[in-house]
GROMACS .gro file of C-alpha atoms in nm:
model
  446
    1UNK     CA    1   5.115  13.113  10.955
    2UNK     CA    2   4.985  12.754  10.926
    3UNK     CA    3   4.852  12.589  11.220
    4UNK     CA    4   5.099  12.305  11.323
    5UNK     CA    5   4.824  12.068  11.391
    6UNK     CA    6   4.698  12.170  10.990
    7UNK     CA    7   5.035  12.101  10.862
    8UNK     CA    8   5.080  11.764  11.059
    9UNK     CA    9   4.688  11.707  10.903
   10UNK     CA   10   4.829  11.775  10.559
   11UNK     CA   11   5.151  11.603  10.609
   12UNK     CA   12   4.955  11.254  10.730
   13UNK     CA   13   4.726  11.314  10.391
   14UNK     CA   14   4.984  11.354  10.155
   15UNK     CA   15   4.954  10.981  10.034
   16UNK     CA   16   4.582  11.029  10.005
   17UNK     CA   17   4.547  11.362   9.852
   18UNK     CA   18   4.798  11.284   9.594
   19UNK     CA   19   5.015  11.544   9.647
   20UNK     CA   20   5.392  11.479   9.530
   21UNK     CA   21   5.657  11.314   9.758
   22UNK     CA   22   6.002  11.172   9.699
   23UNK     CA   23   6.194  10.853   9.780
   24UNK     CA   24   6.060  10.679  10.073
   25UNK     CA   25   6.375  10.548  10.309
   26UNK     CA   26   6.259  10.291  10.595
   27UNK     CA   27   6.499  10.237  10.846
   28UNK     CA   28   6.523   9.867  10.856
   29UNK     CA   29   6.766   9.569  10.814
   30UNK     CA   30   6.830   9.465  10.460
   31UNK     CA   31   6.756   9.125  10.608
   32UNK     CA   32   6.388   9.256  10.661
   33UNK     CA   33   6.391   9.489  10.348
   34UNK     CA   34   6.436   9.172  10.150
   35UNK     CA   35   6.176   8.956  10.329
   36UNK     CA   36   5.950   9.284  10.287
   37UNK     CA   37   6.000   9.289   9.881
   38UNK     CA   38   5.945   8.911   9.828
   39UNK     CA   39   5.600   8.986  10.060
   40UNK     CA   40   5.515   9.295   9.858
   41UNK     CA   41   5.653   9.192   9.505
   42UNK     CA   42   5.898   9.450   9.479
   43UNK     CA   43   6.267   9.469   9.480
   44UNK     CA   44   6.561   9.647   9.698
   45UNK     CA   45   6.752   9.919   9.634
   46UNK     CA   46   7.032  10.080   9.877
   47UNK     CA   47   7.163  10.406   9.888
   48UNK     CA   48   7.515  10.407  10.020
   49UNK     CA   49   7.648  10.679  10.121
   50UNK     CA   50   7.897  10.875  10.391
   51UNK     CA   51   7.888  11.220  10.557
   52UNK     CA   52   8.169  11.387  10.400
   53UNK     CA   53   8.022  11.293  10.042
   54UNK     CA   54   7.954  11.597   9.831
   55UNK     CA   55   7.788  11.391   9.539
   56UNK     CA   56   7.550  11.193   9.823
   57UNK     CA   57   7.426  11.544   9.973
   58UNK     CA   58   7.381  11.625   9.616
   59UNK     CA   59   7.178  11.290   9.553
   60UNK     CA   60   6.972  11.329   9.862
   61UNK     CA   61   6.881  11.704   9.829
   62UNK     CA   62   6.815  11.748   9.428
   63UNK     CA   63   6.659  11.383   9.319
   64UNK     CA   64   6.538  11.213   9.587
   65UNK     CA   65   6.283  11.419   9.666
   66UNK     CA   66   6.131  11.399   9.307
   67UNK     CA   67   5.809  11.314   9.258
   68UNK     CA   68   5.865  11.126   8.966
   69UNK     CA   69   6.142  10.925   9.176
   70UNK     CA   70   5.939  10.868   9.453
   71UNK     CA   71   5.669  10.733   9.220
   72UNK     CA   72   5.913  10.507   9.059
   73UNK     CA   73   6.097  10.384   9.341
   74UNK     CA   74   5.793  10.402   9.616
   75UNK     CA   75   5.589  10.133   9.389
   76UNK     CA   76   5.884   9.916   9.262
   77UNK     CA   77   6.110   9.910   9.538
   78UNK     CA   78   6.181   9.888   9.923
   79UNK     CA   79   6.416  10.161   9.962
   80UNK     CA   80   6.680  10.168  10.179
   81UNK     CA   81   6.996  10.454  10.296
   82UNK     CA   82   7.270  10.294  10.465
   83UNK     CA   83   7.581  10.492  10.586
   84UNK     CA   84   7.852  10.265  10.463
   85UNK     CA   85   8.116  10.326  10.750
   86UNK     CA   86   7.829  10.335  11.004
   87UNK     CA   87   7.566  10.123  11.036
   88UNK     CA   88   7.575  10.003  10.669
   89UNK     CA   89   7.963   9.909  10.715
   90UNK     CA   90   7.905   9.586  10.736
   91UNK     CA   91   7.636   9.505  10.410
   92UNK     CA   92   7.873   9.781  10.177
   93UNK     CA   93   8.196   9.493  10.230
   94UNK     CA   94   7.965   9.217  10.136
   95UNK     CA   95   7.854   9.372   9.815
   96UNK     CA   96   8.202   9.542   9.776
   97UNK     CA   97   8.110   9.874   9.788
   98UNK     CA   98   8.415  10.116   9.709
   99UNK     CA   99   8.279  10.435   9.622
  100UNK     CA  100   7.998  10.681   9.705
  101UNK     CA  101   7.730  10.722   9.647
  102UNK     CA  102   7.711  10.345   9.484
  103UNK     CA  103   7.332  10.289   9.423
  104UNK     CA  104   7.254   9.893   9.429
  105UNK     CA  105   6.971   9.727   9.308
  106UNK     CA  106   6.926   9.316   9.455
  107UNK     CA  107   6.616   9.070   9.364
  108UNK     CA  108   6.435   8.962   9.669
  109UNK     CA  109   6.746   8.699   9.705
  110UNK     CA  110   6.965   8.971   9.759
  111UNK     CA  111   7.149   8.936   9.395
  112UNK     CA  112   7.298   9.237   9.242
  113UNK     CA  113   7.057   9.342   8.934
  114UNK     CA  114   7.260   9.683   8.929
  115UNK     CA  115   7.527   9.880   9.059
  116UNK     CA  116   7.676  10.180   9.006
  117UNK     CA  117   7.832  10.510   9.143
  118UNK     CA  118   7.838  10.868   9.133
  119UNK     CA  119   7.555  11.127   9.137
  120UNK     CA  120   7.291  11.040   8.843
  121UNK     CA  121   7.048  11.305   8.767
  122UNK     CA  122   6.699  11.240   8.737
  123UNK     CA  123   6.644  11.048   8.339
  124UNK     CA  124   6.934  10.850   8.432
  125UNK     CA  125   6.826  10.758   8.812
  126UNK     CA  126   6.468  10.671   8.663
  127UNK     CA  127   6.620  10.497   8.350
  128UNK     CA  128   6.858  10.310   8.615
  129UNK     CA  129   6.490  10.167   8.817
  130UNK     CA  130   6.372  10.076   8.461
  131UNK     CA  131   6.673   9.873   8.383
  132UNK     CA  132   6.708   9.666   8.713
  133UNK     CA  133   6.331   9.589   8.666
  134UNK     CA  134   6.301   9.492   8.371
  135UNK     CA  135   6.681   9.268   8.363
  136UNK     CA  136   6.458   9.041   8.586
  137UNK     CA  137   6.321   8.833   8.347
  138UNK     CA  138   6.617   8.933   8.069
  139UNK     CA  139   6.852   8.653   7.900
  140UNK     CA  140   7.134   8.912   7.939
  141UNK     CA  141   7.064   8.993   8.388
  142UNK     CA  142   7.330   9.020   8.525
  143UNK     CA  143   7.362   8.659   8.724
  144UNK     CA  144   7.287   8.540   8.385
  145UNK     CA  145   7.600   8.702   8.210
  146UNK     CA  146   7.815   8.652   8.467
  147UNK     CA  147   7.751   8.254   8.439
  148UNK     CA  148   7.728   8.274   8.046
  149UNK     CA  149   8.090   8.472   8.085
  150UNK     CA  150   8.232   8.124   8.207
  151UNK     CA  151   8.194   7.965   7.921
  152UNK     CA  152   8.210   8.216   7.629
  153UNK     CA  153   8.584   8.384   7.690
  154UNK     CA  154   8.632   8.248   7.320
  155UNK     CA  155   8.275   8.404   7.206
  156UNK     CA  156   8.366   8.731   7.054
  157UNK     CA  157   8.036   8.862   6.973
  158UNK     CA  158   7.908   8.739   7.253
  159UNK     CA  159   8.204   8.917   7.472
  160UNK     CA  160   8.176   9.254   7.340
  161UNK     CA  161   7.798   9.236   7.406
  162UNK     CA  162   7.908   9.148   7.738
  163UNK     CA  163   8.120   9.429   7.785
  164UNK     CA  164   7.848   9.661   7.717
  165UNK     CA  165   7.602   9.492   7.907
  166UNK     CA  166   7.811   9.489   8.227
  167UNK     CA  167   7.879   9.857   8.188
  168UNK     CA  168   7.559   9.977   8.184
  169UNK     CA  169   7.551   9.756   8.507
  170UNK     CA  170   7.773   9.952   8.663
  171UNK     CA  171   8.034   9.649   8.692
  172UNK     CA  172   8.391   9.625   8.632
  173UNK     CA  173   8.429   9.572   8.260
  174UNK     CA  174   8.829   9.484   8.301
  175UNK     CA  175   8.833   9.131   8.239
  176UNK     CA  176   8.580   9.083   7.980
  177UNK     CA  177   8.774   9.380   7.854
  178UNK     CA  178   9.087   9.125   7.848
  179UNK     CA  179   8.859   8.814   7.722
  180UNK     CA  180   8.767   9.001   7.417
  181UNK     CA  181   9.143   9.153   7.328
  182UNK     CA  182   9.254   8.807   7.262
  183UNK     CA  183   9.037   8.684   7.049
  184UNK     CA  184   8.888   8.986   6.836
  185UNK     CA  185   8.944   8.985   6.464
  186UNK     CA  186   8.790   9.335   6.398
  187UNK     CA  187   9.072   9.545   6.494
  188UNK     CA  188   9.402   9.548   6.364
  189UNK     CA  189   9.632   9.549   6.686
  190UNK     CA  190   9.919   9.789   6.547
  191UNK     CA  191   9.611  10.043   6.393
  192UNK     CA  192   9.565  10.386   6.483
  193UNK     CA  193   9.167  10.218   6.646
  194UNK     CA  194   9.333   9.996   6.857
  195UNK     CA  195   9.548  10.268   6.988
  196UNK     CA  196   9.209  10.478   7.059
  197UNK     CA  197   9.052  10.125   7.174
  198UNK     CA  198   9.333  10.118   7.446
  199UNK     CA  199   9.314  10.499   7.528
  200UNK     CA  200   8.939  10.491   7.564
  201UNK     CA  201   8.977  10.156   7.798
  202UNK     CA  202   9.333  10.239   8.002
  203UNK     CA  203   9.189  10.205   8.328
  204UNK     CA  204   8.986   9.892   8.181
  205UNK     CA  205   9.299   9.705   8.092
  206UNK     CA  206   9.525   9.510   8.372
  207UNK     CA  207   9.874   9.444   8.379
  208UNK     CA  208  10.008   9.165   8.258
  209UNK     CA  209   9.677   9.116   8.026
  210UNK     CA  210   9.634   9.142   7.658
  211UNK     CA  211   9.613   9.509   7.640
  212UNK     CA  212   9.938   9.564   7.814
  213UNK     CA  213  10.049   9.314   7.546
  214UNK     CA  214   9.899   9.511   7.247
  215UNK     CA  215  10.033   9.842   7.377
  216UNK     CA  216  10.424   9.716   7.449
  217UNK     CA  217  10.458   9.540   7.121
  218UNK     CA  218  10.310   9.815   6.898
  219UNK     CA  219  10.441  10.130   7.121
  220UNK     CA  220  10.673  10.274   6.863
  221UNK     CA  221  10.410  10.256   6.586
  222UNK     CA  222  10.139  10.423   6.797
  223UNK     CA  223  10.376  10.663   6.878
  224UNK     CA  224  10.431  10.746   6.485
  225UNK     CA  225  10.080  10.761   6.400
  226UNK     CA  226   9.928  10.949   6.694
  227UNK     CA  227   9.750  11.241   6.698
  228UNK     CA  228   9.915  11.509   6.912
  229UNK     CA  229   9.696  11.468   7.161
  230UNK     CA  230   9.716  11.101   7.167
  231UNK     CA  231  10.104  11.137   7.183
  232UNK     CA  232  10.021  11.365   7.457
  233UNK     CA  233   9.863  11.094   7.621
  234UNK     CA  234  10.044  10.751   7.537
  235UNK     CA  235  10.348  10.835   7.789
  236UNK     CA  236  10.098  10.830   8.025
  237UNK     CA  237   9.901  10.517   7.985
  238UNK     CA  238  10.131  10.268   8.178
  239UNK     CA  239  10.031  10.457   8.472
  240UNK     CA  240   9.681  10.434   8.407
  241UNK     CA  241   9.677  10.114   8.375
  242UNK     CA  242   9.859  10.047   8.705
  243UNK     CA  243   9.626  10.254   8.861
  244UNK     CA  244   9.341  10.075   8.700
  245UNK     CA  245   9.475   9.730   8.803
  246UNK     CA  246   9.492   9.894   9.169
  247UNK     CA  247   9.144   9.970   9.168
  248UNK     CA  248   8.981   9.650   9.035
  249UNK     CA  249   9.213   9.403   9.252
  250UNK     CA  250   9.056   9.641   9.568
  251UNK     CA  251   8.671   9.573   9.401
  252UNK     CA  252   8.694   9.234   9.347
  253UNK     CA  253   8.900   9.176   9.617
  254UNK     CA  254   9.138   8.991   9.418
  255UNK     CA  255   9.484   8.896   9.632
  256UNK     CA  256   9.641   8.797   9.331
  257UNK     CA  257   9.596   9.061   9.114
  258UNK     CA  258   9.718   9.283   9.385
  259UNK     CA  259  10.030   9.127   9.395
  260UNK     CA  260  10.044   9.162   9.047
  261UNK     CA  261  10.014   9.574   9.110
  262UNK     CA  262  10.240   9.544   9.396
  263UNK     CA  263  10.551   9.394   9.215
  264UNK     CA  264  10.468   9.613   8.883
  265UNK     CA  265  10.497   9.884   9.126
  266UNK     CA  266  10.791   9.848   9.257
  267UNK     CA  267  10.966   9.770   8.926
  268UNK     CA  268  10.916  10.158   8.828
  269UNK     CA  269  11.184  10.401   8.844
  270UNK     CA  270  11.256  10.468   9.193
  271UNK     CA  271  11.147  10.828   9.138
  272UNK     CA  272  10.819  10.721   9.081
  273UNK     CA  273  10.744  10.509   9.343
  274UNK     CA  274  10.612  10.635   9.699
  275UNK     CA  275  10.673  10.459   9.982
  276UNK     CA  276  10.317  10.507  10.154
  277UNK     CA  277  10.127  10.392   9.823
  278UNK     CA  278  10.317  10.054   9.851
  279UNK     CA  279  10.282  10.014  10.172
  280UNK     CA  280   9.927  10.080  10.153
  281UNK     CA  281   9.871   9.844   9.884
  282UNK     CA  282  10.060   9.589  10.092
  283UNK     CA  283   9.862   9.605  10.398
  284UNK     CA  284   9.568   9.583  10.177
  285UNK     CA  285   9.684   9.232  10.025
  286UNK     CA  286   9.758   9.079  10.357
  287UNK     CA  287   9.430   9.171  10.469
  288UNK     CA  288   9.284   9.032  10.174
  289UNK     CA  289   9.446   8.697  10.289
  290UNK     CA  290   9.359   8.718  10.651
  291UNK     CA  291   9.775   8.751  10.715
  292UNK     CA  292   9.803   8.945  11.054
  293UNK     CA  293  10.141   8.853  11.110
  294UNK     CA  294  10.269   8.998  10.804
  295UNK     CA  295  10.003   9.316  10.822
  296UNK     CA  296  10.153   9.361  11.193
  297UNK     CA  297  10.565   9.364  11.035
  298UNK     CA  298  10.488   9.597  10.768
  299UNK     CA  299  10.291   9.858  10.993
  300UNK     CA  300  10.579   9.827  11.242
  301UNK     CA  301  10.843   9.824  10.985
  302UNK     CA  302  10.701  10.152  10.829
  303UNK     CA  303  10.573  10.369  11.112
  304UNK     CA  304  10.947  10.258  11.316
  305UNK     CA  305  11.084  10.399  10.905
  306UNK     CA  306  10.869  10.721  10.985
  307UNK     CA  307  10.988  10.809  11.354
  308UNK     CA  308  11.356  10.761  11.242
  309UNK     CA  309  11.356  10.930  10.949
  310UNK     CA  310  11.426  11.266  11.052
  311UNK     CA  311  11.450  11.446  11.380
  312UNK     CA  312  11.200  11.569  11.574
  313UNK     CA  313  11.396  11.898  11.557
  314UNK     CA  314  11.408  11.898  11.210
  315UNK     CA  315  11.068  11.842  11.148
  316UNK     CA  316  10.989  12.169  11.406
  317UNK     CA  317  11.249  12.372  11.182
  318UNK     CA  318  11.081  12.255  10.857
  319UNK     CA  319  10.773  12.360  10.968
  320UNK     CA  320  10.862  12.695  11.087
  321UNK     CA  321  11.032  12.708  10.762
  322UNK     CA  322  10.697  12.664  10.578
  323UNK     CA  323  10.451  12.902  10.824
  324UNK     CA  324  10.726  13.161  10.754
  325UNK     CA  325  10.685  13.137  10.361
  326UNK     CA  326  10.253  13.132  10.435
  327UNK     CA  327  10.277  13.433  10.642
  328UNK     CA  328  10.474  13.684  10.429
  329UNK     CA  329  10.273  13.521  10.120
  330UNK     CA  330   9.923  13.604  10.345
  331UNK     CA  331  10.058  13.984  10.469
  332UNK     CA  332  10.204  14.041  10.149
  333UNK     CA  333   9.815  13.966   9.963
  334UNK     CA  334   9.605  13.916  10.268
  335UNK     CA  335   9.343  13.658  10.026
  336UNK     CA  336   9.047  13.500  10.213
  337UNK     CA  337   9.085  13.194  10.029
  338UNK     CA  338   9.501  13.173  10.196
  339UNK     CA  339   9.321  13.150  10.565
  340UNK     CA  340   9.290  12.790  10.643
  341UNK     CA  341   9.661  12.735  10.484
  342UNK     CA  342   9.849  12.975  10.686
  343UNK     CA  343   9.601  12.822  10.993
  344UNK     CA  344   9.758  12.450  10.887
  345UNK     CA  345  10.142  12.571  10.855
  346UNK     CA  346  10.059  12.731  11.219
  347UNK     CA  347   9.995  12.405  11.319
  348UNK     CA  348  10.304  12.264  11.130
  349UNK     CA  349  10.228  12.055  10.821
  350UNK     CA  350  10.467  11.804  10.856
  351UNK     CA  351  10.419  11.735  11.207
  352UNK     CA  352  10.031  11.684  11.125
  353UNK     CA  353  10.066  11.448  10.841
  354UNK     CA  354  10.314  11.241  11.003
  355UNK     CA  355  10.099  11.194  11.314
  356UNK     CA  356   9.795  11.130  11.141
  357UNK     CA  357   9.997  10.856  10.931
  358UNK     CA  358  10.087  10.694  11.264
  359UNK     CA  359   9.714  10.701  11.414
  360UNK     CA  360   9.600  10.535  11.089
  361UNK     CA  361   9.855  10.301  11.042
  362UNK     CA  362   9.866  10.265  11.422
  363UNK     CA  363   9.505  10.201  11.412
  364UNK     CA  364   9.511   9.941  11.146
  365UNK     CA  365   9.826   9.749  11.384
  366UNK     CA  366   9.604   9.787  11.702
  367UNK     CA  367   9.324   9.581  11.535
  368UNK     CA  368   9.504   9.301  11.560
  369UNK     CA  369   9.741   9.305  11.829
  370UNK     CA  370   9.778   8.992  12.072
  371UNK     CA  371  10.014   9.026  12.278
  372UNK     CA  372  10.199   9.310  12.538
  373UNK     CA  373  10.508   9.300  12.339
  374UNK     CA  374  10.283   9.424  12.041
  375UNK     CA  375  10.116   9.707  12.299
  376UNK     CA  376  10.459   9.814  12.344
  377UNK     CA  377  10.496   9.894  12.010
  378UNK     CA  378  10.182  10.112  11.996
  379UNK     CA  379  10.275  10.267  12.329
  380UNK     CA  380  10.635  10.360  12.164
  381UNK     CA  381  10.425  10.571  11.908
  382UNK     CA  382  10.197  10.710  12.124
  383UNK     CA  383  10.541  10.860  12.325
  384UNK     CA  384  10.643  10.970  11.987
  385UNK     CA  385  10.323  11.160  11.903
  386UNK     CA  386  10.305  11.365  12.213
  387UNK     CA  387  10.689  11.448  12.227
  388UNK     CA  388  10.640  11.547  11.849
  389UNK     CA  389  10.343  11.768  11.911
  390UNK     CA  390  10.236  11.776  12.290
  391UNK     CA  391   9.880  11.842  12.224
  392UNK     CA  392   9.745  11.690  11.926
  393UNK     CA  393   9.429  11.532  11.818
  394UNK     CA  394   9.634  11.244  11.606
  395UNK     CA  395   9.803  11.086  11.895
  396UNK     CA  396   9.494  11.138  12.138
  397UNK     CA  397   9.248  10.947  11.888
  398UNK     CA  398   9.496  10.642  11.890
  399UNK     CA  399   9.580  10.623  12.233
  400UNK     CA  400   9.223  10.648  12.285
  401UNK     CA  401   9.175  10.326  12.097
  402UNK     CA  402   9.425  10.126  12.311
  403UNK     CA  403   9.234  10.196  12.580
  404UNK     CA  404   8.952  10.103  12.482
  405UNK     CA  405   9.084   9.731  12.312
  406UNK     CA  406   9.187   9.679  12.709
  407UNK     CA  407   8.896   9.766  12.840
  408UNK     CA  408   8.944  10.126  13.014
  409UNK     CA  409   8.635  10.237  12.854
  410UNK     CA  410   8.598  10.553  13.067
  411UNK     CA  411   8.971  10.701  12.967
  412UNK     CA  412   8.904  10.598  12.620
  413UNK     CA  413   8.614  10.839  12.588
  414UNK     CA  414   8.761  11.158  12.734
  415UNK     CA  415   9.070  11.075  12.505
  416UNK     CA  416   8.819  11.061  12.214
  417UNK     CA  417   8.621  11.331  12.305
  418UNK     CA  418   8.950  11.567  12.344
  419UNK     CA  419   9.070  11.410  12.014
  420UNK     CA  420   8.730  11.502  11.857
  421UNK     CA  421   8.760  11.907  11.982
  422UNK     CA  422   9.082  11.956  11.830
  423UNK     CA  423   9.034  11.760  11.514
  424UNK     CA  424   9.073  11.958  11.198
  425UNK     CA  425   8.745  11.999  11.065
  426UNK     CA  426   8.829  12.015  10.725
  427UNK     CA  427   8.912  11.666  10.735
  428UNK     CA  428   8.660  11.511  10.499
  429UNK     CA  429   8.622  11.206  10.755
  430UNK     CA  430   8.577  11.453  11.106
  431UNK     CA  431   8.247  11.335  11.128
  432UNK     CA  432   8.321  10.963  11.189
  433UNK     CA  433   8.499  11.031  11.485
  434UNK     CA  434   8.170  11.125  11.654
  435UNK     CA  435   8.057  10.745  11.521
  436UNK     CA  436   8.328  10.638  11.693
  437UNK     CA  437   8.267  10.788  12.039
  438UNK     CA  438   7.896  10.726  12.027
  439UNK     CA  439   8.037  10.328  11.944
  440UNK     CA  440   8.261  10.380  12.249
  441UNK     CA  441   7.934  10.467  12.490
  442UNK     CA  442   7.781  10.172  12.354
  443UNK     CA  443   8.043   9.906  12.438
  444UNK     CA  444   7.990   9.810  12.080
  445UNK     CA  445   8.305   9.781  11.795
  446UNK     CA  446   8.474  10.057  11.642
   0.00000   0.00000   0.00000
């Protein structure tokens, strides 16, 4: 075996020696990370990521470690790793990250020279360094599109560069997307391209926007000369492009093109609409416009919907119901793979998702309560969870955040802390409950 005072030696020489390292992360402010580039002539770039992120473990263990990456990103940039509902919470809302891993690349002035999500692998990570250093000094960067986009929404050439450009950026493409539909000339709107133009770009096309245009006016002629697999797929592109609209009013942040989803929405056939999507996308819109009075009415409108609904003894019956069917399913073929579902009906599936509906919605309301008639409402809940399910994580977790709004720090954290032990692990976000109690230790925001 190596000596450990060798292998410390040999770790310390590395940078000397030349032998091969990855990415390195310094644990430091982007404030100073910024100040740090201008001093060192280099630029930023910022891993965001979260715990439960399969793509970002993927990222971290496979092509960060590269040499070649480290070589690349060591000498050109000041690399940072930011978890972006931890520490790096508050620096992922100001560039709008949705998405993880999102990789962001900023000019000593903190400007976005790239963006982009999902795991790369290695040709495309270095190609991504290449681009962001080299858009610098480029006509097309892209500050310098974005202003030139102002004043060239009549420019077709010039918009369907632009639409390439800000893809390989890693930016939302939807309204130059939009720009460029109403004043092309190269593509006949009722032709079998145009319908592959709108197929390609369904999530890339809003409602209410040229493409929805196109595609209503020309429906019954696509629908004649489609392939079969584009007639598979035409019934289907209203709902991509609601679901498209959905996703760039939450990255820009738009209010108004929210709305827009929101009343599109709820003109569907009722079948198709689900009451938590809407209200989700309403909460979202009022907290796009700071409105806590009308964020507050629809939390307590909906959770009060919730509670009411059905009976408590129903619920306990329909979930008996369900670990009934698991269990004769598991004895009859006892599958590994059947485990942690006839665990979950044990615990009753209904009764789980409704209370950890309340605790997030709850959550959400308890941010901005202000006054004891508003507590009340949050206490009414909190009786609800426990006489649903006596002893459950759900109801725990939000009481525990009550207390800890007024100030009873030390019941907050053994509520938390008994919340944590019974939380379902497969929950994708268990881990940030531990961020959450270390927060609570602190005194600091949660």
């Amino acid at each position: 075996m190596i000596n450990k005072k060798i292998l410390v030696f040999i770790l310390l020489l590395m940078p000397f020696l030349g032998i091969a390292q990855g990415m390195n992360f310094e644990h430091i402010t982007l404030e100073e990370a910024l100040t740090k580039a201008k001093a060192e002539n280099k630029l930023v770039f910022i891993d965001f990521y979260t715990v439960w992120c399969g793509p970002c473990k993927k990222m971290a263990r496979d092509i960060f470690p590269l040499s070649t990456v480290g070589e690349m990103y060591n000498k050109n940039f000041i690399n940072l790793k930011l978890d972006a509902e931890k520490e790096g919470e508050a620096v992922a809302k100001q560039y709008n990250v949705t998405g993880y891993p999102t990789l962001l690349y900023l000019d000593t002035d903190g400007k976005v020279l790239l963006m982009d999500t999902a795991y790369k692998p290695e040709d495309v990570f270095l190609d991504m360094a290449e681009r962001a250093i080299s858009s610098i000094n480029s006509e097309y960067s892209l500050e310098n599109l974005q202003d030139m986009f102002v004043d060239k929404q009549n420019d077709e050439q010039f918009l369907k560069m632009y639409i390439k450009k800000m893809d390989e950026f890693g930016q939302d493409i939807s309204v130059g997307v939009d720009a460029w539909l109403k004043v092309q000339t190269e593509i006949d709107e009722s032709s079998p391209k145009m319908l592959k133009y709108l197929l390609k770009n369904s999530r890339n096309i809003l409602i209410g926007g040229k493409g929805e245009q196109i595609l209503d006016e020309n429906y019954e002629t696509f629908m004649k000369q489609a392939s079969s697999f584009e007639a598979k797929m035409l019934p289907r592109i209203k709902t991509q492009i609601l679901n498209g609209t959905f996703d760039t009013a939450v990255r820009n942040k738009d209010p108004e093109l929210m709305q827009t989803y929101i009343e599109a929405y709820k003109s569907q056939p009722e079948d198709r609409i689900r009451e938590d999507y809407l209200v989700e996308a309403e909460l979202i819109y009022f907290d796009m416009l700071d409105d806590d009075p009308s964020y507050k009415a629809t939390t307590a409108n909906y959770i009060n919907m919730l509670i009411t609904k059905t009976s408590i003894e129903d619920i306990h019956q329909e979930d008996k119901k369900s670990y009934e069917m698991y269990k004769k399913a598991y004895d009859r073929d006892p599958k590994p793979e059947r485990v942690s579902m006839l665990n979950a009906s044990k615990e009753g599936l209904k009764a789980s998702k409704l209370l950890k509906e309340i605790d997030e919605k709850g959550k959400g309301y308890l941010k901005r309560v202000t006054s004891n008639s508003e507590y009340k409402d949050v206490k009414v809940w909190i009786k609800y969870g426990y006489e649903l399910k006596a002893d459950n994580c759900f109801t725990d977790d939000l009481k525990a955040e009550m207390y800890y709004k007024k100030g009873k720090t030390k019941k907050a954290i053994q509520l938390k802390e008994r919340a944590i032990k019974n939380w379902p692990t497969s929950d994708k976000k268990f881990v940030n409950k531990a961020y959450e109690l270390e927060q609570m230790k602190k005194g600091a925001s949660i």
